[in-house]
CSV table of C-alpha atoms in Angstrom, one decimal:
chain,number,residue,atom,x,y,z
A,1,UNK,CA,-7.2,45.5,18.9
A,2,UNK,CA,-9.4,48.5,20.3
A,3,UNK,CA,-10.6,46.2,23.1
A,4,UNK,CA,-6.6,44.9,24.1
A,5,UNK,CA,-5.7,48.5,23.9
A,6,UNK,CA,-8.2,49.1,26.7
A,7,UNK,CA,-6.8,46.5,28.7
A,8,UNK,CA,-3.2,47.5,28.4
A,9,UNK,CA,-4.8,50.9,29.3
A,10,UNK,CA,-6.3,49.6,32.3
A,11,UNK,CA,-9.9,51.0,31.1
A,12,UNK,CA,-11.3,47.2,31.0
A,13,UNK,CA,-10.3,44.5,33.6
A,14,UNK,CA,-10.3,42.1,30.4
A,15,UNK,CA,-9.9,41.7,26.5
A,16,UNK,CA,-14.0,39.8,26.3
A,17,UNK,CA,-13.2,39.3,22.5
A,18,UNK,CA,-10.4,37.1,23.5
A,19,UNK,CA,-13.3,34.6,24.4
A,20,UNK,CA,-15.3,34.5,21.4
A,21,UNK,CA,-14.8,31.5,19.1
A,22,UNK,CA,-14.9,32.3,15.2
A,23,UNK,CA,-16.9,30.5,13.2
A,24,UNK,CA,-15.1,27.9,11.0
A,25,UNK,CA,-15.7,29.6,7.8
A,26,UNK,CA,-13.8,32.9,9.1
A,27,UNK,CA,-11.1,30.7,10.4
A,28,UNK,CA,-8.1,29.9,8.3
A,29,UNK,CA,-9.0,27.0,6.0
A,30,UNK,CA,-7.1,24.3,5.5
A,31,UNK,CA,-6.6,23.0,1.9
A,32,UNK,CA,-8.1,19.5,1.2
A,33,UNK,CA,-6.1,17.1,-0.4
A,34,UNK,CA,-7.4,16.8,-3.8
A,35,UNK,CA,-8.1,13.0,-4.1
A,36,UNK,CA,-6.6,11.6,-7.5
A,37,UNK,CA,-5.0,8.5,-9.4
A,38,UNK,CA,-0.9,8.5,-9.8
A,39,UNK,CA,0.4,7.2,-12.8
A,40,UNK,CA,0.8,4.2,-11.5
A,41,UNK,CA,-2.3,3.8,-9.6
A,42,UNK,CA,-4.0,4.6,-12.9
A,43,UNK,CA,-2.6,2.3,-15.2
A,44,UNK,CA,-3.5,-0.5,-12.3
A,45,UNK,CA,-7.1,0.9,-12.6
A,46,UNK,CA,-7.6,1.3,-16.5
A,47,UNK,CA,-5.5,-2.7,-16.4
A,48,UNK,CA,-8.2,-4.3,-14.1
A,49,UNK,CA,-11.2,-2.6,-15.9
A,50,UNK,CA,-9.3,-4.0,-19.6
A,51,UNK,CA,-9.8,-7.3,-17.5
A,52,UNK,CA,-13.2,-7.6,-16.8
A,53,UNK,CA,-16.0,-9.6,-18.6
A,54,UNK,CA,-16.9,-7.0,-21.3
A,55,UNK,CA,-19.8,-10.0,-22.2
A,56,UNK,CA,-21.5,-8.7,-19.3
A,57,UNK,CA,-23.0,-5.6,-20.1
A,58,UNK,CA,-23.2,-4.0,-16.6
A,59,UNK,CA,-19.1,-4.3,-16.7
A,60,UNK,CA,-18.9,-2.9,-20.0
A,61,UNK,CA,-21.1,0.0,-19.3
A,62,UNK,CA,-19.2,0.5,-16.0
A,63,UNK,CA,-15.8,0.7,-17.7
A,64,UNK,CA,-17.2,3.2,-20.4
A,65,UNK,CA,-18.3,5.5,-17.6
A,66,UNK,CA,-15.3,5.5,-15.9
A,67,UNK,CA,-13.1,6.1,-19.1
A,68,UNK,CA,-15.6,8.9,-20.4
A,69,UNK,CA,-15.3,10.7,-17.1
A,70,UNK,CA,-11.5,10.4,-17.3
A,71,UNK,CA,-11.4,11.4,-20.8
A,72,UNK,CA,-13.4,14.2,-20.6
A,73,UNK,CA,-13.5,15.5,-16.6
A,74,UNK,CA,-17.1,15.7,-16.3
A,75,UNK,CA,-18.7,15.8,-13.5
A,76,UNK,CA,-20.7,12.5,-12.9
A,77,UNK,CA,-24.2,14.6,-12.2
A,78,UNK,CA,-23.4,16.3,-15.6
A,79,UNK,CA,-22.5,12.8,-17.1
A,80,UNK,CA,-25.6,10.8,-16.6
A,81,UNK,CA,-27.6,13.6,-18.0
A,82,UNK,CA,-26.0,13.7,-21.0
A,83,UNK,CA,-28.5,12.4,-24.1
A,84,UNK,CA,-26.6,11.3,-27.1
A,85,UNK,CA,-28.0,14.4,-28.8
A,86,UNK,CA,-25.5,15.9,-26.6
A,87,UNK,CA,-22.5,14.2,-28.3
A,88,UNK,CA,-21.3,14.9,-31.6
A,89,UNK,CA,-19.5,12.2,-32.5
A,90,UNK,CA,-18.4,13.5,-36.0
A,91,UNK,CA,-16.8,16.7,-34.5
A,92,UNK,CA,-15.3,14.9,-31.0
A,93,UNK,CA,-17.2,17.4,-29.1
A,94,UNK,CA,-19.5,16.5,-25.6
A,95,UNK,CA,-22.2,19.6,-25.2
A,96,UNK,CA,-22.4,20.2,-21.5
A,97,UNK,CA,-25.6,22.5,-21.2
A,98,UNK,CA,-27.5,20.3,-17.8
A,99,UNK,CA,-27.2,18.2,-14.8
A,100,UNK,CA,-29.1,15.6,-13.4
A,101,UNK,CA,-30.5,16.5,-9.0
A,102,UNK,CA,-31.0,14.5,-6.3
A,103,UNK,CA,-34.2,13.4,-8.2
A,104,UNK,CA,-33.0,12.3,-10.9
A,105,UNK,CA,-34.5,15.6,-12.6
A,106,UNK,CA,-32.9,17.3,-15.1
A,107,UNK,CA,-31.6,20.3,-14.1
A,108,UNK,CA,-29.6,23.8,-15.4
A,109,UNK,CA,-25.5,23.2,-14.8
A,110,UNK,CA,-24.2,24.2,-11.6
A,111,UNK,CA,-23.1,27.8,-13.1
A,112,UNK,CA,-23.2,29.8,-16.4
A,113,UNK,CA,-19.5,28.5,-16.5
A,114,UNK,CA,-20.6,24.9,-16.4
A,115,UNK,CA,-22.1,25.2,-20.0
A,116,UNK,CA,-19.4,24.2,-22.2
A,117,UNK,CA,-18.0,21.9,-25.1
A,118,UNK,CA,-15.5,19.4,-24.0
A,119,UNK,CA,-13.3,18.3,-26.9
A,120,UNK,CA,-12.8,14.4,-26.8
A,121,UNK,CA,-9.8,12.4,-28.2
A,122,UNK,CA,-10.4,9.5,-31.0
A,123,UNK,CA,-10.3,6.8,-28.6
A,124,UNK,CA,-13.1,8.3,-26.6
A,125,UNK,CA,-15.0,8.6,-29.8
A,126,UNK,CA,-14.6,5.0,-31.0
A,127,UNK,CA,-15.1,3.6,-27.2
A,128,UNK,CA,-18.7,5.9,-27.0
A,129,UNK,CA,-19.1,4.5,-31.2
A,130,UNK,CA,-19.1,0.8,-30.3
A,131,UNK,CA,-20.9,1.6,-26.5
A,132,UNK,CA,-23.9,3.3,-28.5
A,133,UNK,CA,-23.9,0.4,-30.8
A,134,UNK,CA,-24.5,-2.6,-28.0
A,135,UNK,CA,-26.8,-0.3,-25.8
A,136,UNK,CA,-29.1,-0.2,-29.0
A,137,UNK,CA,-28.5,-4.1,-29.0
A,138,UNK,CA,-29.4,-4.4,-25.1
A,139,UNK,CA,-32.5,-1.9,-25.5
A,140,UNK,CA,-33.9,-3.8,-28.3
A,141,UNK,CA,-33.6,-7.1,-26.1
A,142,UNK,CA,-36.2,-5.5,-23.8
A,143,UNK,CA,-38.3,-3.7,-26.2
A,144,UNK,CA,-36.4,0.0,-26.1
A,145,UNK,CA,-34.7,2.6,-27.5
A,146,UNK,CA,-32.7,4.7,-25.6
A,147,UNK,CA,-31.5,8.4,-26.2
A,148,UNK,CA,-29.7,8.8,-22.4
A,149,UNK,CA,-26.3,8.0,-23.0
A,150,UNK,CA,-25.7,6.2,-19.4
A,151,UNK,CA,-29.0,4.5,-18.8
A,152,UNK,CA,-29.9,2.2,-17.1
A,153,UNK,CA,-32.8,0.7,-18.6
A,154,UNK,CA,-34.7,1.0,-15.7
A,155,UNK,CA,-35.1,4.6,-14.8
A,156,UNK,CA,-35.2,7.5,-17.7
A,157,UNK,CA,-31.9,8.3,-15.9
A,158,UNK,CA,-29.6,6.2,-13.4
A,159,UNK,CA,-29.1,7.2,-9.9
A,160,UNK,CA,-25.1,8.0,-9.1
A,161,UNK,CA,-25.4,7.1,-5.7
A,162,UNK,CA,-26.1,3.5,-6.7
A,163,UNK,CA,-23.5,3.5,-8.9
A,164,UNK,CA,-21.3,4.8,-6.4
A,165,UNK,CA,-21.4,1.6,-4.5
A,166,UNK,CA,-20.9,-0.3,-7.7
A,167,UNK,CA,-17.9,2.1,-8.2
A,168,UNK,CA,-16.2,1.5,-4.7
A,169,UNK,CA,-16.3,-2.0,-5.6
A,170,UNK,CA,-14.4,-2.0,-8.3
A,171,UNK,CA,-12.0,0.1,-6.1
A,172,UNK,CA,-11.6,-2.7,-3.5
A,173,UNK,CA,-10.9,-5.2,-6.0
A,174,UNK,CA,-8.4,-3.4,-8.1
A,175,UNK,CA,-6.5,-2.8,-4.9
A,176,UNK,CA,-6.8,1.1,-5.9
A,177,UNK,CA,-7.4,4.4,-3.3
A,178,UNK,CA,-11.1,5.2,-3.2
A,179,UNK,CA,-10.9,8.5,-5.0
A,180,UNK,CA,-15.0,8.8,-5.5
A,181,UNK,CA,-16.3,9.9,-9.0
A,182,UNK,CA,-14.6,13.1,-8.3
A,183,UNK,CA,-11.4,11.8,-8.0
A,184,UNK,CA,-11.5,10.8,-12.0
A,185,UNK,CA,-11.9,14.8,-12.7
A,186,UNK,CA,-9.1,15.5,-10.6
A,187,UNK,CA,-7.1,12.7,-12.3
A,188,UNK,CA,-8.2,14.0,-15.5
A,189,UNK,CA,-7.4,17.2,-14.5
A,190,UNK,CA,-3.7,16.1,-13.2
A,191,UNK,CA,-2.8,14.5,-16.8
A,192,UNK,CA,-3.8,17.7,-18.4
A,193,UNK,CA,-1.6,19.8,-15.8
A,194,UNK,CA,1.1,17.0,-16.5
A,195,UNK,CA,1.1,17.5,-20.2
A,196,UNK,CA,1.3,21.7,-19.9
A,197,UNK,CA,-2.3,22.6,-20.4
A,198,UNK,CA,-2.8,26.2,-19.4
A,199,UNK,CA,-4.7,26.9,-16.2
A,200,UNK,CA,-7.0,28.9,-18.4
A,201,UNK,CA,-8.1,26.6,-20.8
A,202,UNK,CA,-8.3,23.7,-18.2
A,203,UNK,CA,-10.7,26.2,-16.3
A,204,UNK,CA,-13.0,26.6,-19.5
A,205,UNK,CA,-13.0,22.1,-20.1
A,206,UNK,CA,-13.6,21.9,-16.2
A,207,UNK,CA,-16.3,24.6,-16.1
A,208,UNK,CA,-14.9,26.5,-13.2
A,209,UNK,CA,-16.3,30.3,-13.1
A,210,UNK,CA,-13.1,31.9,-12.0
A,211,UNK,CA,-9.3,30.9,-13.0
A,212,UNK,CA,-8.4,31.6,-8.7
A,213,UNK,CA,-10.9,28.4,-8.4
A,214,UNK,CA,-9.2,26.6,-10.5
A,215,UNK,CA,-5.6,27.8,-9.6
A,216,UNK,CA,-6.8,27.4,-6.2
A,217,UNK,CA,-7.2,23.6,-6.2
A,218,UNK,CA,-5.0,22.6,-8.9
A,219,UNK,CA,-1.7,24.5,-8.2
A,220,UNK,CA,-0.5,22.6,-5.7
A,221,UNK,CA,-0.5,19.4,-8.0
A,222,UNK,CA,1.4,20.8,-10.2
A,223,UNK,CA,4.2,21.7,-7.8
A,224,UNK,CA,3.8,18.1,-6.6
A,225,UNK,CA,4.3,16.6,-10.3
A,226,UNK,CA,7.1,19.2,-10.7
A,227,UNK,CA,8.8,17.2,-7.4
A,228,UNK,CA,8.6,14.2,-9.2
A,229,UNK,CA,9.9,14.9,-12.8
């Protein structure tokens, strides 16, 4: 403003700050459309995976996943880390306190907010009761037992971006939007919005470390769901 005020004053032939491009993060930001299931997309999703060949245990321990990370709104890093030390099933509680890096090393969560206890519904709890009983089955096929909830059997601890592929499969053939592993947190986070959960105590289950990050990318769903009623 100092510089145009020169100019209008006829001090400076030109305003030189006129040229200067701002860097993107000082520019206004544009909000990202939060990538999540409707209703209907949803039930479409949850149908196809109730159709697969559970005998095969690479579909069944696919469709747990998903459903776990629906139910609960984990992220998938903090997912795959999880030990079943981590999961009380007698309480319905999932102990978030790590995350699994790039290298498949086990790592602290991605903020002091990120440790938390995720309450889990009854379905959850039978779905992760009879999953825990045929991975013991499949480990003992192969000569192992295995205290890594989502494991592989290969690696002490599975690699997301391999399932990731396997994941946008199962997209493409249930004729769903590629919503990513994130997506099912945003989804899960949607429901919960949908059914009146307070923005503060969906900030605590999502591990957000401010209630304006969580406001800030959820609000706008809710006014969208609020069209729709």
């Amino acid at each position: 403003r100092i510089l145009q005020y020169g100019v209008t004053m006829q001090a400076i032939p030109s305003n030189p700050a006129r040229e200067v491009v701002l860097p993107r993060n000082t520019q206004k930001a544009k909000r990202k459309k939060v990538k999540h299931f409707e209703n209907q997309e949803l039930k479409k999703f949850l149908g196809y995976l109730d159709n697969l060949d559970s005998d095969r245990y690479r579909y069944y321990y696919e469709t747990t996943l998903y459903k776990f990370l629906l139910a609960t709104g984990c992220r998938i890093n903090e997912a795959l880390a999880l030990s079943w030390s981590d999961i009380d099933l007698d309480n319905a509680v999932v102990h978030v306190t790590k995350t699994l890096n790039r290298d498949l090393e086990i790592n602290s969560p991605k903020s002091k907010a990120s440790y938390r206890d995720i309450d889990i519904d009854q379905a959850t709890v039978s779905m992760l009761k009879q999953y825990k009983l045929r991975q013991t089955k499949e480990a003992w096929k192969i000569g192992q037992r295995e205290s890594v909830v989502f494991s592989d059997f290969i690696h002490e601890y599975p690699s997301s971006s391999r399932l990731k592929r396997r994941l946008q499969t199962h997209f493409k053939r249930a004729d769903v939007p590629n919503i990513g592993f994130h997506g099912f947190r945003h989804t899960h986070a949607s429901l919960l919005l949908n059914s009146g959960i307070p923005y503060k105590e969906l900030q605590y289950r999502l591990g957000h470390s401010t209630l304006s990050m969580t406001m800030y990318i959820y609000s706008h769903l809710s006014k969208e769901n609020a069209k729709k009623a």
